[in-house]
């Protein structure tokens, strides 16, 4: 806002082309990518992984409506995911039993039930908790999460006790000719609702309420000055976020056909915070990226290393310390550098940076893998690419110290030259 | 959301399909926690399975095929377990082993039942070695599920059978965790005591929050003022060891009848104060009289896995019965193995066991063991271990319970 010569809003507003490129095109691209996946005929593992990713994308986006857009740090978002999921689960059982009106309800539409239940839960729980923002809000959300999670284990008639509530999705009328039996058909269901959820959450950010929620995050007093009540804005955003969390819960109910009380607990609430933060809470695409990366990490990385939780922690710390914009922030930064410096110069500096970070990563991985085997004490040896990296061998420690020192030096060098060049 | 991030997303989504391995070994997927707070207990069970597989492979394997245990980390989360199950299915694995957590077992039973219904010819069999919710062999029973552990009600049946031989115990206090399992244990205890020892007075029946209590002293003080002669608890994990610790530090010297005092790491935390006081109901302890082969098996296991003790005997029973069933069926096709397992009788080092045909629940002798300082074989290098005397054995057929299972066979 330094350029005082800027004439008026009409020239500042984006052109039609820009609007299309920035707002509609990415959603079409998302839908196209999701629609093209079955053409690659993926295995069951990839399908079930993609289903988990889709559920987590909507869940993380709904969480970011609070954290990124509304500035409300919640430690209990899984409550709405879980309550929405349980509602959908009970509806699925009603469809199976053919109870009254439910017998004509398609399983495909169950996320709508989750949506309504999530909104209702948000309306009830949000009423007291949205009176305060900041730390007080975070603490209340933590308390509510503990309360609901404890209740989940105690009230077995609603939550099914430890073994949870199960249902069968292959009942009721079929929509679009999908029986929803095989995982490939469930994928189409998940893809549909992922696109719908993403589009609706994106649309929400464009509404006056969405804009006001960002304004309330930045400066609630000014919002009051222009005649809006921040408490009411927070409350309405909270209801919407709960509703979309419930939607993803409904997707999960159909995908897994089981809901257990730990889906209400602090653990998934913490995981959605990680997804949003690692992806980047300042960008709409951030939680999507975070959901993809963390879901894949959770399910696949544990096949390769038992220290996968440690890598998750390292990633989280690294993001907070060095890339507060998250993964989306890194991509935007790269794109920005390319635009500013031109492809040639950008490639050099980014290439060096990437090489430095990769070197650091190699050293770190060798260190962690060697140490964890040593601490287990079964006498296992870390053997990447046929190398025998024993605790006592010199090669091991060269491979630890060399890349870490080299990588750190390279990253520092790039930072220095960038400063000098700027 | 710009195009660049979209492109990256696309790259990530297009994860290369996982290769399907050629079917050379007979693979059993072990789906249990291998990281996080429950990682150590999952890991201990995994090493029992691997040792049991090694033992079978010393011969000609199962039906001529070598056995391989493939471990999948489910983070003790039911939904994550279903993703790991799909991974196992993609590898062509037809046998699943799991035990930690009835919530996970519930999800797996349900998913496997549906998978088998929707994919005929690709059936999968579930070998449950530790999830003890009675529902799995009653109203939720499944043809594809076999349980090699005695369920919670059978164990309580054994505990109350043991109480019949203890005329000194007149007042019993029941304490448990406030969720479905703790409630089920309390319910079983009150009804069975009322039936078998109507003279026993239940002086307390209490539920405490699951995993939240750090100091059980107030609970123990209530037991002391209620003058309880014995305490019954289904507590596991930290709730179990902290309860015992509070009892020993408050000087509450009465028997604590537990399900899980023998689990990994508990003995170290309970320490010498618990000697003679803490009892557990289980299928064996390592100080029972056994044939030499069993001693050699335990020695071999503890030599190879020096940091843990031989605990899951039922895993060896499961492997042995699987082997026998595959031999009897002449095939490793799950449906044939399942048919052969039904009603199978099998001899273990601790007596004969039977797999019930009507609900797929094993009947095995149970022992009431006492934490003792005078043992041949200790646990966790403490010089302390588990021992039992006369009258501590409950015969297999006496553990049998009526079932509400209506088995649907393919």
mmCIF file with all atom_site columns, N, CA and C in Angstrom, chain A residues 225-268:
data_model
loop_
_atom_site.group_PDB
_atom_site.id
_atom_site.type_symbol
_atom_site.label_atom_id
_atom_site.label_alt_id
_atom_site.label_comp_id
_atom_site.label_asym_id
_atom_site.label_entity_id
_atom_site.label_seq_id
_atom_site.pdbx_PDB_ins_code
_atom_site.Cartn_x
_atom_site.Cartn_y
_atom_site.Cartn_z
_atom_site.occupancy
_atom_site.B_iso_or_equiv
_atom_site.pdbx_formal_charge
_atom_site.auth_seq_id
_atom_site.auth_comp_id
_atom_site.auth_asym_id
_atom_site.auth_atom_id
_atom_site.pdbx_PDB_model_num
ATOM 1   N N  . UNK A 1 225 ? -15.889 -1.771  15.058 1.00 0.00 ? 225 UNK A N  1
ATOM 2   C CA . UNK A 1 225 ? -16.102 -0.387  14.624 1.00 0.00 ? 225 UNK A CA 1
ATOM 3   C C  . UNK A 1 225 ? -16.968 -0.319  13.377 1.00 0.00 ? 225 UNK A C  1
ATOM 4   N N  . UNK A 1 226 ? -16.788 -1.292  12.469 1.00 0.00 ? 226 UNK A N  1
ATOM 5   C CA . UNK A 1 226 ? -17.607 -1.207  11.258 1.00 0.00 ? 226 UNK A CA 1
ATOM 6   C C  . UNK A 1 226 ? -18.971 -1.857  11.453 1.00 0.00 ? 226 UNK A C  1
ATOM 7   N N  . UNK A 1 227 ? -19.278 -2.237  12.664 1.00 0.00 ? 227 UNK A N  1
ATOM 8   C CA . UNK A 1 227 ? -20.645 -2.603  12.970 1.00 0.00 ? 227 UNK A CA 1
ATOM 9   C C  . UNK A 1 227 ? -20.941 -4.092  13.003 1.00 0.00 ? 227 UNK A C  1
ATOM 10  N N  . UNK A 1 228 ? -19.903 -4.927  13.168 1.00 0.00 ? 228 UNK A N  1
ATOM 11  C CA . UNK A 1 228 ? -20.152 -6.369  13.272 1.00 0.00 ? 228 UNK A CA 1
ATOM 12  C C  . UNK A 1 228 ? -19.703 -6.863  14.630 1.00 0.00 ? 228 UNK A C  1
ATOM 13  N N  . UNK A 1 229 ? -20.367 -7.910  15.070 1.00 0.00 ? 229 UNK A N  1
ATOM 14  C CA . UNK A 1 229 ? -20.045 -8.474  16.378 1.00 0.00 ? 229 UNK A CA 1
ATOM 15  C C  . UNK A 1 229 ? -19.064 -9.629  16.187 1.00 0.00 ? 229 UNK A C  1
ATOM 16  N N  . UNK A 1 230 ? -17.806 -9.501  16.635 1.00 0.00 ? 230 UNK A N  1
ATOM 17  C CA . UNK A 1 230 ? -16.814 -10.567 16.419 1.00 0.00 ? 230 UNK A CA 1
ATOM 18  C C  . UNK A 1 230 ? -17.247 -11.902 17.017 1.00 0.00 ? 230 UNK A C  1
ATOM 19  N N  . UNK A 1 231 ? -17.928 -11.851 18.176 1.00 0.00 ? 231 UNK A N  1
ATOM 20  C CA . UNK A 1 231 ? -18.360 -13.103 18.808 1.00 0.00 ? 231 UNK A CA 1
ATOM 21  C C  . UNK A 1 231 ? -19.307 -13.855 17.877 1.00 0.00 ? 231 UNK A C  1
ATOM 22  N N  . UNK A 1 232 ? -20.234 -13.116 17.259 1.00 0.00 ? 232 UNK A N  1
ATOM 23  C CA . UNK A 1 232 ? -21.176 -13.772 16.357 1.00 0.00 ? 232 UNK A CA 1
ATOM 24  C C  . UNK A 1 232 ? -20.488 -14.312 15.116 1.00 0.00 ? 232 UNK A C  1
ATOM 25  N N  . UNK A 1 233 ? -19.507 -13.530 14.608 1.00 0.00 ? 233 UNK A N  1
ATOM 26  C CA . UNK A 1 233 ? -18.786 -13.995 13.419 1.00 0.00 ? 233 UNK A CA 1
ATOM 27  C C  . UNK A 1 233 ? -18.045 -15.285 13.736 1.00 0.00 ? 233 UNK A C  1
ATOM 28  N N  . UNK A 1 234 ? -17.334 -15.289 14.879 1.00 0.00 ? 234 UNK A N  1
ATOM 29  C CA . UNK A 1 234 ? -16.615 -16.508 15.272 1.00 0.00 ? 234 UNK A CA 1
ATOM 30  C C  . UNK A 1 234 ? -17.575 -17.676 15.408 1.00 0.00 ? 234 UNK A C  1
ATOM 31  N N  . UNK A 1 235 ? -18.715 -17.405 16.032 1.00 0.00 ? 235 UNK A N  1
ATOM 32  C CA . UNK A 1 235 ? -19.690 -18.467 16.265 1.00 0.00 ? 235 UNK A CA 1
ATOM 33  C C  . UNK A 1 235 ? -20.159 -19.065 14.935 1.00 0.00 ? 235 UNK A C  1
ATOM 34  N N  . UNK A 1 236 ? -20.457 -18.180 13.959 1.00 0.00 ? 236 UNK A N  1
ATOM 35  C CA . UNK A 1 236 ? -20.961 -18.684 12.682 1.00 0.00 ? 236 UNK A CA 1
ATOM 36  C C  . UNK A 1 236 ? -19.878 -19.450 11.921 1.00 0.00 ? 236 UNK A C  1
ATOM 37  N N  . UNK A 1 237 ? -18.643 -18.946 11.988 1.00 0.00 ? 237 UNK A N  1
ATOM 38  C CA . UNK A 1 237 ? -17.543 -19.659 11.332 1.00 0.00 ? 237 UNK A CA 1
ATOM 39  C C  . UNK A 1 237 ? -17.336 -21.013 12.000 1.00 0.00 ? 237 UNK A C  1
ATOM 40  N N  . UNK A 1 238 ? -17.470 -21.012 13.310 1.00 0.00 ? 238 UNK A N  1
ATOM 41  C CA . UNK A 1 238 ? -17.288 -22.247 14.076 1.00 0.00 ? 238 UNK A CA 1
ATOM 42  C C  . UNK A 1 238 ? -18.317 -23.296 13.644 1.00 0.00 ? 238 UNK A C  1
ATOM 43  N N  . UNK A 1 239 ? -19.561 -22.852 13.481 1.00 0.00 ? 239 UNK A N  1
ATOM 44  C CA . UNK A 1 239 ? -20.612 -23.785 13.045 1.00 0.00 ? 239 UNK A CA 1
ATOM 45  C C  . UNK A 1 239 ? -20.271 -24.352 11.665 1.00 0.00 ? 239 UNK A C  1
ATOM 46  N N  . UNK A 1 240 ? -19.816 -23.446 10.763 1.00 0.00 ? 240 UNK A N  1
ATOM 47  C CA . UNK A 1 240 ? -19.491 -23.899 9.403  1.00 0.00 ? 240 UNK A CA 1
ATOM 48  C C  . UNK A 1 240 ? -18.328 -24.888 9.431  1.00 0.00 ? 240 UNK A C  1
ATOM 49  N N  . UNK A 1 241 ? -17.309 -24.576 10.247 1.00 0.00 ? 241 UNK A N  1
ATOM 50  C CA . UNK A 1 241 ? -16.157 -25.477 10.323 1.00 0.00 ? 241 UNK A CA 1
ATOM 51  C C  . UNK A 1 241 ? -16.587 -26.828 10.883 1.00 0.00 ? 241 UNK A C  1
ATOM 52  N N  . UNK A 1 242 ? -17.450 -26.809 11.900 1.00 0.00 ? 242 UNK A N  1
ATOM 53  C CA . UNK A 1 242 ? -17.964 -28.060 12.462 1.00 0.00 ? 242 UNK A CA 1
ATOM 54  C C  . UNK A 1 242 ? -18.733 -28.850 11.418 1.00 0.00 ? 242 UNK A C  1
ATOM 55  N N  . UNK A 1 243 ? -19.510 -28.141 10.601 1.00 0.00 ? 243 UNK A N  1
ATOM 56  C CA . UNK A 1 243 ? -20.309 -28.810 9.577  1.00 0.00 ? 243 UNK A CA 1
ATOM 57  C C  . UNK A 1 243 ? -19.418 -29.528 8.571  1.00 0.00 ? 243 UNK A C  1
ATOM 58  N N  . UNK A 1 244 ? -18.355 -28.853 8.116  1.00 0.00 ? 244 UNK A N  1
ATOM 59  C CA . UNK A 1 244 ? -17.487 -29.501 7.115  1.00 0.00 ? 244 UNK A CA 1
ATOM 60  C C  . UNK A 1 244 ? -16.680 -30.637 7.740  1.00 0.00 ? 244 UNK A C  1
ATOM 61  N N  . UNK A 1 245 ? -16.315 -30.478 9.017  1.00 0.00 ? 245 UNK A N  1
ATOM 62  C CA . UNK A 1 245 ? -15.656 -31.602 9.700  1.00 0.00 ? 245 UNK A CA 1
ATOM 63  C C  . UNK A 1 245 ? -16.622 -32.784 9.750  1.00 0.00 ? 245 UNK A C  1
ATOM 64  N N  . UNK A 1 246 ? -17.911 -32.486 10.021 1.00 0.00 ? 246 UNK A N  1
ATOM 65  C CA . UNK A 1 246 ? -18.921 -33.544 10.040 1.00 0.00 ? 246 UNK A CA 1
ATOM 66  C C  . UNK A 1 246 ? -19.067 -34.198 8.678  1.00 0.00 ? 246 UNK A C  1
ATOM 67  N N  . UNK A 1 247 ? -18.948 -33.392 7.626  1.00 0.00 ? 247 UNK A N  1
ATOM 68  C CA . UNK A 1 247 ? -19.013 -33.928 6.261  1.00 0.00 ? 247 UNK A CA 1
ATOM 69  C C  . UNK A 1 247 ? -17.902 -34.958 6.047  1.00 0.00 ? 247 UNK A C  1
ATOM 70  N N  . UNK A 1 248 ? -16.684 -34.598 6.466  1.00 0.00 ? 248 UNK A N  1
ATOM 71  C CA . UNK A 1 248 ? -15.585 -35.549 6.290  1.00 0.00 ? 248 UNK A CA 1
ATOM 72  C C  . UNK A 1 248 ? -15.806 -36.773 7.178  1.00 0.00 ? 248 UNK A C  1
ATOM 73  N N  . UNK A 1 249 ? -16.428 -36.557 8.358  1.00 0.00 ? 249 UNK A N  1
ATOM 74  C CA . UNK A 1 249 ? -16.760 -37.703 9.204  1.00 0.00 ? 249 UNK A CA 1
ATOM 75  C C  . UNK A 1 249 ? -17.731 -38.641 8.507  1.00 0.00 ? 249 UNK A C  1
ATOM 76  N N  . UNK A 1 250 ? -18.706 -38.057 7.798  1.00 0.00 ? 250 UNK A N  1
ATOM 77  C CA . UNK A 1 250 ? -19.652 -38.880 7.050  1.00 0.00 ? 250 UNK A CA 1
ATOM 78  C C  . UNK A 1 250 ? -18.964 -39.663 5.951  1.00 0.00 ? 250 UNK A C  1
ATOM 79  N N  . UNK A 1 251 ? -17.972 -39.022 5.296  1.00 0.00 ? 251 UNK A N  1
ATOM 80  C CA . UNK A 1 251 ? -17.193 -39.741 4.276  1.00 0.00 ? 251 UNK A CA 1
ATOM 81  C C  . UNK A 1 251 ? -16.452 -40.913 4.917  1.00 0.00 ? 251 UNK A C  1
ATOM 82  N N  . UNK A 1 252 ? -15.880 -40.656 6.109  1.00 0.00 ? 252 UNK A N  1
ATOM 83  C CA . UNK A 1 252 ? -15.118 -41.713 6.799  1.00 0.00 ? 252 UNK A CA 1
ATOM 84  C C  . UNK A 1 252 ? -16.043 -42.855 7.197  1.00 0.00 ? 252 UNK A C  1
ATOM 85  N N  . UNK A 1 253 ? -17.269 -42.527 7.611  1.00 0.00 ? 253 UNK A N  1
ATOM 86  C CA . UNK A 1 253 ? -18.202 -43.587 8.032  1.00 0.00 ? 253 UNK A CA 1
ATOM 87  C C  . UNK A 1 253 ? -18.468 -44.543 6.879  1.00 0.00 ? 253 UNK A C  1
ATOM 88  N N  . UNK A 1 254 ? -18.656 -44.000 5.677  1.00 0.00 ? 254 UNK A N  1
ATOM 89  C CA . UNK A 1 254 ? -18.941 -44.858 4.526  1.00 0.00 ? 254 UNK A CA 1
ATOM 90  C C  . UNK A 1 254 ? -17.681 -45.628 4.119  1.00 0.00 ? 254 UNK A C  1
ATOM 91  N N  . UNK A 1 255 ? -16.534 -44.970 4.182  1.00 0.00 ? 255 UNK A N  1
ATOM 92  C CA . UNK A 1 255 ? -15.303 -45.612 3.737  1.00 0.00 ? 255 UNK A CA 1
ATOM 93  C C  . UNK A 1 255 ? -14.894 -46.757 4.657  1.00 0.00 ? 255 UNK A C  1
ATOM 94  N N  . UNK A 1 256 ? -14.904 -46.512 5.991  1.00 0.00 ? 256 UNK A N  1
ATOM 95  C CA . UNK A 1 256 ? -14.386 -47.522 6.924  1.00 0.00 ? 256 UNK A CA 1
ATOM 96  C C  . UNK A 1 256 ? -15.488 -48.438 7.454  1.00 0.00 ? 256 UNK A C  1
ATOM 97  N N  . UNK A 1 257 ? -16.729 -48.000 7.379  1.00 0.00 ? 257 UNK A N  1
ATOM 98  C CA . UNK A 1 257 ? -17.872 -48.750 7.899  1.00 0.00 ? 257 UNK A CA 1
ATOM 99  C C  . UNK A 1 257 ? -17.747 -49.049 9.378  1.00 0.00 ? 257 UNK A C  1
ATOM 100 N N  . UNK A 1 258 ? -16.936 -48.276 10.079 1.00 0.00 ? 258 UNK A N  1
ATOM 101 C CA . UNK A 1 258 ? -16.830 -48.427 11.527 1.00 0.00 ? 258 UNK A CA 1
ATOM 102 C C  . UNK A 1 258 ? -16.452 -47.075 12.116 1.00 0.00 ? 258 UNK A C  1
ATOM 103 N N  . UNK A 1 259 ? -17.017 -46.775 13.272 1.00 0.00 ? 259 UNK A N  1
ATOM 104 C CA . UNK A 1 259 ? -16.571 -45.591 14.011 1.00 0.00 ? 259 UNK A CA 1
ATOM 105 C C  . UNK A 1 259 ? -16.336 -45.989 15.461 1.00 0.00 ? 259 UNK A C  1
ATOM 106 N N  . UNK A 1 260 ? -15.188 -45.619 15.987 1.00 0.00 ? 260 UNK A N  1
ATOM 107 C CA . UNK A 1 260 ? -14.849 -45.956 17.363 1.00 0.00 ? 260 UNK A CA 1
ATOM 108 C C  . UNK A 1 260 ? -14.585 -44.683 18.146 1.00 0.00 ? 260 UNK A C  1
ATOM 109 N N  . UNK A 1 261 ? -14.729 -44.728 19.482 1.00 0.00 ? 261 UNK A N  1
ATOM 110 C CA . UNK A 1 261 ? -14.631 -43.492 20.266 1.00 0.00 ? 261 UNK A CA 1
ATOM 111 C C  . UNK A 1 261 ? -13.287 -42.770 20.132 1.00 0.00 ? 261 UNK A C  1
ATOM 112 N N  . UNK A 1 262 ? -12.206 -43.458 19.770 1.00 0.00 ? 262 UNK A N  1
ATOM 113 C CA . UNK A 1 262 ? -10.949 -42.704 19.722 1.00 0.00 ? 262 UNK A CA 1
ATOM 114 C C  . UNK A 1 262 ? -10.907 -41.726 18.558 1.00 0.00 ? 262 UNK A C  1
ATOM 115 N N  . UNK A 1 263 ? -11.885 -41.864 17.618 1.00 0.00 ? 263 UNK A N  1
ATOM 116 C CA . UNK A 1 263 ? -11.930 -40.864 16.549 1.00 0.00 ? 263 UNK A CA 1
ATOM 117 C C  . UNK A 1 263 ? -12.391 -39.506 17.083 1.00 0.00 ? 263 UNK A C  1
ATOM 118 N N  . UNK A 1 264 ? -12.881 -39.456 18.333 1.00 0.00 ? 264 UNK A N  1
ATOM 119 C CA . UNK A 1 264 ? -13.267 -38.178 18.941 1.00 0.00 ? 264 UNK A CA 1
ATOM 120 C C  . UNK A 1 264 ? -12.140 -37.579 19.764 1.00 0.00 ? 264 UNK A C  1
ATOM 121 N N  . UNK A 1 265 ? -11.058 -38.338 19.938 1.00 0.00 ? 265 UNK A N  1
ATOM 122 C CA . UNK A 1 265 ? -10.117 -38.007 21.002 1.00 0.00 ? 265 UNK A CA 1
ATOM 123 C C  . UNK A 1 265 ? -9.103  -36.956 20.569 1.00 0.00 ? 265 UNK A C  1
ATOM 124 N N  . UNK A 1 266 ? -8.188  -36.660 21.473 1.00 0.00 ? 266 UNK A N  1
ATOM 125 C CA . UNK A 1 266 ? -7.190  -35.630 21.207 1.00 0.00 ? 266 UNK A CA 1
ATOM 126 C C  . UNK A 1 266 ? -6.227  -36.029 20.101 1.00 0.00 ? 266 UNK A C  1
ATOM 127 N N  . UNK A 1 267 ? -6.051  -37.324 19.903 1.00 0.00 ? 267 UNK A N  1
ATOM 128 C CA . UNK A 1 267 ? -5.037  -37.754 18.935 1.00 0.00 ? 267 UNK A CA 1
ATOM 129 C C  . UNK A 1 267 ? -5.363  -37.298 17.510 1.00 0.00 ? 267 UNK A C  1
ATOM 130 N N  . UNK A 1 268 ? -6.572  -37.587 16.992 1.00 0.00 ? 268 UNK A N  1
ATOM 131 C CA . UNK A 1 268 ? -6.885  -37.048 15.661 1.00 0.00 ? 268 UNK A CA 1
ATOM 132 C C  . UNK A 1 268 ? -6.980  -35.524 15.639 1.00 0.00 ? 268 UNK A C  1
#
